[in-house]
Amino acid sequence: MDYGPDDSAPTEDRPCPLCGHRMGDHAIDHSTPESILVCPTTDRLPERPIDTPLNEFGMPVEPVEDGRTRGM
């Protein structure tokens, strides 16, 4: 499910990180200052367990080669 920057699939064919459907099946509501992604279903993918430390923004930090963490 994860895709990186080297994924050559068009954006509309990539899976949604929330529901798993293709992104081309979604709508984006731009009627407010905050854009809202509207999924075509109420089904959601299971949340991944967080087994890494979080930074001050609540995002997982990535370990670097020497065992320390990046982003803290």
PDB file of C-alpha atoms in Angstrom:
ATOM      1  CA  MET A   1       0.000   0.000   0.000  1.00  0.00           C
ATOM      2  CA  ASP A   2       2.801   2.410   0.752  1.00  0.00           C
ATOM      3  CA  TYR A   3       4.236   4.216  -2.201  1.00  0.00           C
ATOM      4  CA  GLY A   4       7.329   6.334  -2.346  1.00  0.00           C
ATOM      5  CA  PRO A   5       8.516   9.198  -4.518  1.00  0.00           C
ATOM      6  CA  ASP A   6       9.713   6.724  -7.161  1.00  0.00           C
ATOM      7  CA  ASP A   7       6.182   5.341  -7.713  1.00  0.00           C
ATOM      8  CA  SER A   8       5.422   5.975 -11.377  1.00  0.00           C
ATOM      9  CA  ALA A   9       1.661   5.318 -11.105  1.00  0.00           C
ATOM     10  CA  PRO A  10      -0.498   8.337 -11.934  1.00  0.00           C
ATOM     11  CA  THR A  11      -1.914  10.020  -8.827  1.00  0.00           C
ATOM     12  CA  GLU A  12      -5.509   9.112  -9.727  1.00  0.00           C
ATOM     13  CA  ASP A  13      -4.548   5.402  -9.792  1.00  0.00           C
ATOM     14  CA  ARG A  14      -2.754   5.374  -6.433  1.00  0.00           C
ATOM     15  CA  PRO A  15      -4.619   4.018  -3.373  1.00  0.00           C
ATOM     16  CA  CYS A  16      -6.063   6.366  -0.780  1.00  0.00           C
ATOM     17  CA  PRO A  17      -4.175   6.104   2.548  1.00  0.00           C
ATOM     18  CA  LEU A  18      -7.514   6.297   4.424  1.00  0.00           C
ATOM     19  CA  CYS A  19      -9.890   3.958   2.572  1.00  0.00           C
ATOM     20  CA  GLY A  20      -7.753   2.111  -0.005  1.00  0.00           C
ATOM     21  CA  HIS A  21      -9.874   3.105  -3.028  1.00  0.00           C
ATOM     22  CA  ARG A  22      -8.162   4.770  -5.984  1.00  0.00           C
ATOM     23  CA  MET A  23      -7.607   8.513  -5.543  1.00  0.00           C
ATOM     24  CA  GLY A  24      -9.427   9.184  -8.848  1.00  0.00           C
ATOM     25  CA  ASP A  25     -12.671   8.036  -7.163  1.00  0.00           C
ATOM     26  CA  HIS A  26     -12.417  10.780  -4.534  1.00  0.00           C
ATOM     27  CA  ALA A  27     -13.609  14.378  -4.474  1.00  0.00           C
ATOM     28  CA  ILE A  28     -11.766  17.295  -2.904  1.00  0.00           C
ATOM     29  CA  ASP A  29     -13.889  20.028  -1.316  1.00  0.00           C
ATOM     30  CA  HIS A  30     -12.162  23.398  -1.758  1.00  0.00           C
ATOM     31  CA  SER A  31     -15.079  25.455  -0.404  1.00  0.00           C
ATOM     32  CA  THR A  32     -13.287  26.213   2.874  1.00  0.00           C
ATOM     33  CA  PRO A  33      -9.765  27.470   3.637  1.00  0.00           C
ATOM     34  CA  GLU A  34      -8.886  23.857   4.582  1.00  0.00           C
ATOM     35  CA  SER A  35      -9.302  21.437   1.640  1.00  0.00           C
ATOM     36  CA  ILE A  36     -11.238  18.286   2.583  1.00  0.00           C
ATOM     37  CA  LEU A  37     -10.756  14.876   0.969  1.00  0.00           C
ATOM     38  CA  VAL A  38     -14.124  13.143   0.443  1.00  0.00           C
ATOM     39  CA  CYS A  39     -13.740   9.357   0.262  1.00  0.00           C
ATOM     40  CA  PRO A  40     -16.229   7.371  -1.855  1.00  0.00           C
ATOM     41  CA  THR A  41     -16.897   4.990   1.062  1.00  0.00           C
ATOM     42  CA  THR A  42     -17.168   5.053   4.841  1.00  0.00           C
ATOM     43  CA  ASP A  43     -14.841   2.027   5.100  1.00  0.00           C
ATOM     44  CA  ARG A  44     -11.393   2.805   6.498  1.00  0.00           C
ATOM     45  CA  LEU A  45      -8.136   0.889   6.424  1.00  0.00           C
ATOM     46  CA  PRO A  46      -6.929  -0.338   9.821  1.00  0.00           C
ATOM     47  CA  GLU A  47      -4.571   2.060  11.531  1.00  0.00           C
ATOM     48  CA  ARG A  48      -0.935   1.049  11.556  1.00  0.00           C
ATOM     49  CA  PRO A  49       0.574   0.532  15.001  1.00  0.00           C
ATOM     50  CA  ILE A  50       2.950   3.312  16.005  1.00  0.00           C
ATOM     51  CA  ASP A  51       6.126   1.650  17.221  1.00  0.00           C
ATOM     52  CA  THR A  52       8.475   4.586  16.804  1.00  0.00           C
ATOM     53  CA  PRO A  53       8.867   7.770  18.840  1.00  0.00           C
ATOM     54  CA  LEU A  54       6.793  10.803  17.787  1.00  0.00           C
ATOM     55  CA  ASN A  55       8.085  14.328  17.218  1.00  0.00           C
ATOM     56  CA  GLU A  56       6.478  17.514  18.561  1.00  0.00           C
ATOM     57  CA  PHE A  57       3.913  17.414  15.716  1.00  0.00           C
ATOM     58  CA  GLY A  58       2.803  13.842  16.485  1.00  0.00           C
ATOM     59  CA  MET A  59       4.554  12.443  13.412  1.00  0.00           C
ATOM     60  CA  PRO A  60       6.773   9.331  13.644  1.00  0.00           C
ATOM     61  CA  VAL A  61      10.486  10.093  13.629  1.00  0.00           C
ATOM     62  CA  GLU A  62      12.748   7.964  11.470  1.00  0.00           C
ATOM     63  CA  PRO A  63      15.802   6.209  12.913  1.00  0.00           C
ATOM     64  CA  VAL A  64      19.102   7.091  11.261  1.00  0.00           C
ATOM     65  CA  GLU A  65      22.004   4.705  10.685  1.00  0.00           C
ATOM     66  CA  ASP A  66      23.816   5.362  13.962  1.00  0.00           C
ATOM     67  CA  GLY A  67      20.750   4.455  16.091  1.00  0.00           C
ATOM     68  CA  ARG A  68      19.669   8.007  16.862  1.00  0.00           C
ATOM     69  CA  THR A  69      16.367   9.392  15.580  1.00  0.00           C
ATOM     70  CA  ARG A  70      15.821  12.088  13.003  1.00  0.00           C
ATOM     71  CA  GLY A  71      13.322  14.857  13.691  1.00  0.00           C
ATOM     72  CA  MET A  72      13.531  15.079  17.472  1.00  0.00           C
TER      73      MET A  72
END
